[in-house]
Coordinates of C-alpha atoms in Angstrom, one line a residue:
M77 CA -13.4 42.3 -1.1
K78 CA -11.2 42.7 2.0
N79 CA -13.4 40.2 3.9
N80 CA -13.0 37.7 1.0
S81 CA -9.2 38.2 1.1
K82 CA -9.1 37.7 4.8
S83 CA -11.3 34.5 4.5
I84 CA -9.0 33.1 1.8
L85 CA -5.9 33.8 3.9
A86 CA -7.5 32.2 7.0
I87 CA -8.5 29.1 5.0
L88 CA -5.0 28.8 3.5
A89 CA -3.5 29.2 6.9
I90 CA -5.7 26.4 8.3
L91 CA -4.8 24.1 5.4
A92 CA -1.1 24.9 5.9
V93 CA -1.2 24.1 9.6
I94 CA -3.0 20.8 8.8
V95 CA -0.4 19.8 6.2
F96 CA 2.5 20.8 8.5
L97 CA 1.1 18.7 11.3
G98 CA 0.5 15.8 9.0
W99 CA 4.1 16.0 7.8
F100 CA 5.7 16.5 11.2
F101 CA 3.7 13.7 12.9
W102 CA 3.8 11.4 9.9
D103 CA 3.8 8.1 11.9
I104 CA 0.7 9.1 13.9
L105 CA -1.0 10.2 10.6
V106 CA -0.3 6.7 9.1
Y107 CA -1.8 5.0 12.2
M108 CA -4.9 7.2 11.9
L109 CA -5.3 6.4 8.2
I110 CA -4.9 2.6 8.8
A111 CA -7.4 2.9 11.6
L112 CA -9.8 4.7 9.3
A113 CA -9.3 2.0 6.6
L114 CA -10.0 -0.8 9.1
S115 CA -13.1 1.1 10.4
F116 CA -14.4 1.4 6.9
L117 CA -14.1 -2.4 6.5
G118 CA -15.8 -2.9 9.8
K119 CA -18.8 -0.6 9.0
P120 CA -21.1 -3.3 7.6
L121 CA -20.7 -5.5 10.7
M122 CA -21.3 -2.4 13.0
R123 CA -24.5 -1.6 11.1
L124 CA -25.6 -5.2 11.5
L125 CA -25.0 -5.3 15.2
S126 CA -26.6 -1.9 15.7
R127 CA -29.9 -3.4 14.4
I128 CA -29.9 -6.0 17.2
K129 CA -32.2 -5.1 20.1
I130 CA -32.0 -6.8 23.5
K131 CA -35.1 -6.5 25.6
G132 CA -36.2 -3.5 23.6
K133 CA -32.8 -1.8 24.1
Q134 CA -30.3 -1.2 21.3
F135 CA -27.1 -3.2 21.2
P136 CA -24.4 -1.4 23.1
V137 CA -22.1 0.6 20.8
S138 CA -19.0 -0.2 22.8
L139 CA -19.7 -3.9 22.7
A140 CA -20.4 -3.7 18.9
A141 CA -17.1 -1.9 18.3
A142 CA -15.2 -4.5 20.4
I143 CA -16.8 -7.4 18.6
T144 CA -16.1 -5.8 15.2
L145 CA -12.4 -5.2 16.1
V146 CA -12.0 -8.8 17.3
V147 CA -13.5 -10.0 14.1
I148 CA -11.1 -7.9 12.1
V149 CA -8.1 -9.1 14.1
I150 CA -9.2 -12.7 13.8
A151 CA -9.6 -12.3 10.0
L152 CA -6.1 -10.9 9.7
F153 CA -4.8 -13.6 12.0
L154 CA -6.3 -16.3 9.9
I155 CA -4.8 -14.9 6.8
F156 CA -1.4 -15.0 8.3
Y157 CA -2.1 -18.4 9.9
F158 CA -2.7 -20.0 6.6
L159 CA 0.3 -18.3 5.0
I160 CA 2.8 -19.2 7.8
P161 CA 3.0 -22.9 6.7
V162 CA 3.7 -21.8 3.1
I163 CA 6.4 -19.3 4.3
I164 CA 8.0 -22.0 6.6
R165 CA 8.1 -24.4 3.7
E166 CA 9.7 -21.8 1.5
V167 CA 12.3 -20.9 4.2
T168 CA 13.0 -24.6 4.8
S169 CA 13.5 -25.0 1.0
I170 CA 16.0 -22.1 1.0
M171 CA 17.9 -23.5 4.0
S172 CA 18.3 -26.8 2.3
I173 CA 20.2 -25.3 -0.6
D174 CA 23.9 -26.2 -0.8
P175 CA 25.7 -22.8 -1.0
T176 CA 28.7 -24.2 -2.8
A177 CA 26.5 -25.9 -5.5
L178 CA 24.4 -22.8 -5.9
N179 CA 27.5 -20.7 -6.3
E180 CA 28.9 -23.0 -8.9
E181 CA 25.6 -23.2 -10.8
F182 CA 25.3 -19.4 -10.7
S183 CA 28.9 -18.9 -11.8
N184 CA 28.6 -21.3 -14.7
W185 CA 25.4 -19.6 -15.9
L186 CA 27.0 -16.2 -15.7
D187 CA 30.2 -17.4 -17.4
K188 CA 28.1 -18.2 -20.5
L189 CA 27.5 -14.5 -20.9
D190 CA 31.2 -13.7 -21.1
P191 CA 31.6 -14.0 -24.9
T192 CA 28.6 -11.7 -25.6
L193 CA 29.7 -9.1 -23.0
Q194 CA 33.3 -9.2 -24.4
K195 CA 32.0 -8.8 -28.0
F196 CA 30.2 -5.6 -27.1
G197 CA 33.1 -4.3 -25.0
F198 CA 31.5 -4.6 -21.6
L199 CA 34.2 -7.1 -20.5
N200 CA 37.9 -7.1 -21.2
S201 CA 39.6 -10.2 -22.5
G202 CA 40.3 -12.7 -19.7
E203 CA 37.7 -11.1 -17.4
H204 CA 34.7 -13.2 -16.1
F205 CA 31.3 -11.7 -15.4
S206 CA 30.8 -14.2 -12.5
T207 CA 34.0 -12.9 -10.8
L208 CA 32.9 -9.3 -11.1
V209 CA 29.5 -10.1 -9.6
S210 CA 31.1 -12.1 -6.8
N211 CA 33.4 -9.3 -5.9
E212 CA 30.6 -6.8 -5.8
I213 CA 28.6 -9.1 -3.5
Q214 CA 31.6 -9.5 -1.2
K215 CA 32.0 -5.7 -1.0
A216 CA 28.3 -5.3 -0.1
F217 CA 28.6 -7.8 2.7
M218 CA 31.7 -6.2 4.1
K219 CA 29.8 -2.9 4.4
I220 CA 27.1 -4.6 6.5
D221 CA 27.5 -3.9 10.2
M222 CA 25.9 -6.7 12.3
S223 CA 25.6 -4.4 15.4
N224 CA 23.5 -2.0 13.3
I225 CA 21.3 -4.8 12.0
V226 CA 20.6 -6.1 15.6
S227 CA 19.8 -2.6 16.8
D228 CA 17.6 -1.9 13.8
T229 CA 15.8 -5.1 14.3
F230 CA 15.0 -4.2 17.9
S231 CA 13.9 -0.7 16.8
A232 CA 11.7 -2.1 14.1
A233 CA 10.1 -4.6 16.5
K234 CA 9.5 -1.9 19.0
A235 CA 8.0 0.4 16.4
F236 CA 5.8 -2.5 15.1
F237 CA 4.3 -3.2 18.5
I238 CA 3.7 0.5 19.3
G239 CA 2.1 0.9 15.9
L240 CA 0.0 -2.2 16.3
F241 CA -1.3 -1.1 19.7
S242 CA -1.9 2.4 18.4
V243 CA -3.8 1.2 15.4
L244 CA -6.0 -1.2 17.4
F245 CA -6.7 1.5 20.0
M246 CA -7.6 4.1 17.3
T247 CA -9.7 1.6 15.4
F248 CA -11.8 0.7 18.4
F249 CA -12.7 4.4 19.1
T250 CA -13.2 5.1 15.4
L251 CA -15.8 2.3 15.2
K252 CA -17.4 3.3 18.5
D253 CA -17.5 7.0 17.9
H254 CA -18.2 7.4 14.2
G255 CA -16.1 10.2 12.6
I256 CA -14.2 10.9 15.9
F257 CA -11.1 12.1 14.1
F258 CA -13.1 14.6 12.1
K259 CA -15.0 15.7 15.2
M260 CA -11.7 16.4 17.0
L261 CA -10.5 18.4 14.0
K262 CA -13.7 20.3 13.8
E263 CA -13.2 21.7 17.3
W264 CA -10.1 23.5 16.0
I265 CA -11.9 25.1 13.0
P266 CA -13.4 28.6 13.4
T267 CA -17.2 28.5 13.8
K268 CA -18.1 30.2 10.6
Y269 CA -16.2 27.5 8.6
R270 CA -17.8 24.5 10.4
E271 CA -20.6 24.2 7.9
N272 CA -18.1 24.0 5.1
F273 CA -16.2 21.4 7.1
S274 CA -19.4 19.3 7.4
N275 CA -20.0 19.5 3.7
I276 CA -16.4 18.3 3.1
L277 CA -17.0 15.3 5.4
D278 CA -20.2 14.4 3.5
A279 CA -18.4 14.7 0.1
T280 CA -15.3 12.8 1.0
G281 CA -16.6 10.2 3.4
K282 CA -18.3 8.1 0.7
Q283 CA -15.4 8.6 -1.7
L284 CA -12.7 7.6 0.8
S285 CA -14.8 4.6 2.0
S286 CA -15.3 3.6 -1.7
Y287 CA -11.6 4.1 -2.4
F288 CA -10.4 1.8 0.4
I289 CA -12.8 -0.9 -0.7
G290 CA -11.4 -0.4 -4.2
V291 CA -7.8 -0.8 -2.9
F292 CA -8.6 -4.2 -1.3
M293 CA -10.5 -5.3 -4.4
D294 CA -7.6 -4.4 -6.6
M295 CA -5.1 -6.3 -4.3
L296 CA -7.5 -9.3 -4.3
F297 CA -7.9 -9.4 -8.1
V298 CA -4.1 -8.9 -8.8
G299 CA -3.2 -11.7 -6.3
M300 CA -5.8 -14.0 -7.9
I301 CA -4.6 -13.3 -11.5
E302 CA -1.0 -14.0 -10.5
F303 CA -2.0 -17.1 -8.7
I304 CA -4.0 -18.5 -11.6
L305 CA -1.3 -17.6 -14.2
C306 CA 1.3 -19.3 -12.0
L307 CA -0.8 -22.4 -11.9
I308 CA -1.3 -22.3 -15.7
F309 CA 2.4 -21.9 -16.3
R310 CA 3.3 -24.4 -13.6
V311 CA 5.4 -22.0 -11.5
P312 CA 6.3 -23.4 -8.0
N313 CA 4.6 -21.8 -5.0
A314 CA 1.8 -20.2 -6.9
L315 CA -0.2 -19.4 -3.8
L316 CA 2.7 -17.6 -2.0
I317 CA 3.6 -15.6 -5.2
G318 CA 0.0 -14.6 -5.6
V319 CA -0.3 -13.4 -2.0
V320 CA 3.0 -11.5 -2.1
G321 CA 2.0 -9.9 -5.5
G322 CA -1.4 -8.9 -4.2
A323 CA -0.1 -7.5 -0.9
L324 CA 2.7 -5.5 -2.4
N325 CA 0.4 -4.1 -5.1
I326 CA -0.8 -1.6 -2.6
I327 CA 2.5 0.3 -3.2
P328 CA 2.1 2.1 -6.5
F329 CA 4.8 1.5 -9.2
V330 CA 7.4 0.1 -6.7
G331 CA 5.2 -2.7 -5.3
P332 CA 4.8 -4.7 -8.6
I333 CA 8.6 -4.5 -9.3
L334 CA 9.4 -5.7 -5.8
A335 CA 6.8 -8.4 -6.0
C336 CA 8.2 -9.6 -9.3
A337 CA 11.7 -9.8 -7.8
L338 CA 10.4 -11.7 -4.8
G339 CA 8.4 -14.0 -7.1
V340 CA 11.6 -14.8 -9.0
V341 CA 13.4 -15.6 -5.8
I342 CA 10.5 -17.7 -4.4
S343 CA 10.2 -19.8 -7.6
L344 CA 13.9 -20.3 -8.3
T345 CA 14.7 -21.3 -4.7
S346 CA 11.9 -23.9 -4.9
L347 CA 13.6 -25.5 -7.9
I348 CA 17.3 -25.4 -6.8
P349 CA 17.1 -28.2 -4.3
T350 CA 15.9 -30.5 -7.1
D351 CA 19.1 -29.7 -9.0
P352 CA 17.5 -28.5 -12.2
G353 CA 19.5 -27.4 -15.3
S354 CA 20.1 -23.8 -16.2
A355 CA 17.6 -24.0 -19.0
I356 CA 14.8 -24.8 -16.5
L357 CA 15.8 -22.0 -14.2
L358 CA 15.9 -19.5 -17.1
N359 CA 12.6 -20.8 -18.4
T360 CA 11.0 -20.3 -14.9
L361 CA 12.6 -16.9 -14.6
L362 CA 11.0 -15.8 -17.9
K363 CA 7.6 -17.3 -16.9
V364 CA 7.5 -15.3 -13.7
I365 CA 8.5 -12.1 -15.4
I366 CA 5.8 -12.6 -18.1
I367 CA 3.2 -13.3 -15.5
F368 CA 3.9 -10.1 -13.6
V369 CA 4.2 -8.0 -16.7
T370 CA 0.9 -9.4 -18.0
T371 CA -0.8 -8.8 -14.6
K372 CA 0.6 -5.3 -14.4
M373 CA -0.9 -4.5 -17.9
I374 CA -4.3 -5.9 -16.9
D375 CA -4.1 -3.9 -13.7
D376 CA -3.1 -0.6 -15.4
F377 CA -5.4 -0.8 -18.3
I378 CA -8.5 -2.5 -16.9
L379 CA -8.6 -2.8 -13.1
Q380 CA -7.2 0.5 -11.9
P381 CA -9.1 2.8 -14.4
T382 CA -12.3 0.9 -13.6
I383 CA -11.9 0.8 -9.8
Y384 CA -10.0 4.0 -8.9
G385 CA -11.2 6.2 -11.7
K386 CA -14.9 5.7 -10.9
R387 CA -14.5 5.6 -7.2
T388 CA -12.4 8.8 -6.9
Q389 CA -13.9 10.6 -9.9
T390 CA -10.3 11.3 -11.0
H391 CA -8.6 10.9 -14.4
P392 CA -5.9 8.1 -14.4
L393 CA -3.3 10.7 -15.6
E394 CA -4.2 12.9 -12.7
I395 CA -3.7 10.0 -10.3
F396 CA -0.4 9.1 -11.9
I397 CA 1.0 12.6 -11.5
V398 CA -0.2 12.8 -7.9
I399 CA 1.4 9.5 -6.9
L400 CA 4.7 10.6 -8.5
M401 CA 4.7 13.9 -6.6
A402 CA 3.9 12.1 -3.3
G403 CA 6.7 9.5 -3.9
Y404 CA 9.2 12.4 -4.5
V405 CA 8.1 14.2 -1.3
G406 CA 7.5 11.4 1.1
G407 CA 8.6 8.1 -0.4
V408 CA 6.7 4.8 -0.5
F409 CA 4.3 5.4 2.4
A410 CA 3.3 8.8 0.8
M411 CA 2.6 7.0 -2.5
I412 CA 0.2 4.6 -0.7
F413 CA -1.9 7.4 0.8
A414 CA -1.5 9.9 -2.1
V415 CA -4.9 9.3 -3.8
P416 CA -7.1 9.6 -0.6
A417 CA -5.1 12.6 0.6
Y418 CA -5.5 14.2 -2.8
T419 CA -9.2 13.5 -2.9
L420 CA -9.6 15.2 0.5
I421 CA -7.5 18.2 -0.5
R422 CA -9.3 18.6 -3.8
T423 CA -12.7 18.5 -2.0
V424 CA -11.5 21.1 0.5
V425 CA -10.3 23.4 -2.2
K426 CA -13.6 23.1 -4.2
E427 CA -15.7 23.7 -1.1
F428 CA -13.9 26.9 -0.1
F429 CA -12.9 28.1 -3.5
G430 CA -15.8 26.7 -5.6
T431 CA -16.5 30.0 -7.3
Y432 CA -13.0 30.0 -8.8
F433 CA -13.3 26.5 -10.2
F434 CA -16.9 26.2 -11.3
S435 CA -19.1 28.2 -13.7
E436 CA -22.4 29.4 -12.4
E437 CA -24.3 26.5 -13.9
E438 CA -21.9 24.0 -12.3
S439 CA -22.1 25.7 -9.0
I440 CA -25.9 25.4 -9.1
K441 CA -25.7 21.7 -9.9
K442 CA -23.1 21.3 -7.1
K443 CA -25.5 22.8 -4.7

């Protein structure tokens, strides 16, 4: 009994150290997870290249990893390359907007809400909703410190390039030396627990690989649905809205809301240079909201239960609670990696404490 207690304490201590290191070195952990995700995507090409033989010798692993990494980078570059003209066109459209005309149109539209707001007591007699909104916007701009914006921009650019180099470097060695992160971690685990660690890798490797593939499938389906609905409803810049919606869908809960807000901005700014009436703007606004709400319902009730539930073998309610807890503790980035982290932790717990979670029959089946 004492030995079991010591083993449990040792295992809990190891888990606590791993969790602490992951929290303290959060940026590095994110780089590692992104590198793992990219390596999972590059696995099929690595397998294909490994089957090639040159003069009876196997294709060099380092060269295969380099080729795979280059293919991944080129694929990402091409995605951004085709999006850049769309983004430039959108920015040009925004730059061509007359600020005075936009302010007048916006103020006139807001002033139409005055009678209703005064009727329910939200505005006093003689007050205008447009004036209140304008004052709040001015206060927000007055709080903005341009020097901080410049320094934050340089810091963000510096962090981006450091992160990019780190991810590419880690991805190369993850492709070259399969499971390198886990092998490094295994060296720090006591010898008697290494067999359990190998079992954990076998159990989680396929699930995590399947999960990351599911994430990209979900992003692709969501983006396509939003793109098609925008075409059907004749919303401007359907492709850009679909891409933004699909990309931001990787962020649970917050991503779709942010994508909807950006979709509204993208569609309305495309119409304003043509000087449309307020009825057309309101109609487009409602269309975009309906499109994103419809897509969100399809994603929540059809796509996510089908993709994530089966791939992680986790109930949707369980996933929902885990994501909420991760968001509370670590914010948006924690929400993105909540499900794979939870899958790994759950496997670790079941491996070491299986007798506490399984009946004898289930334990036999598990073995």
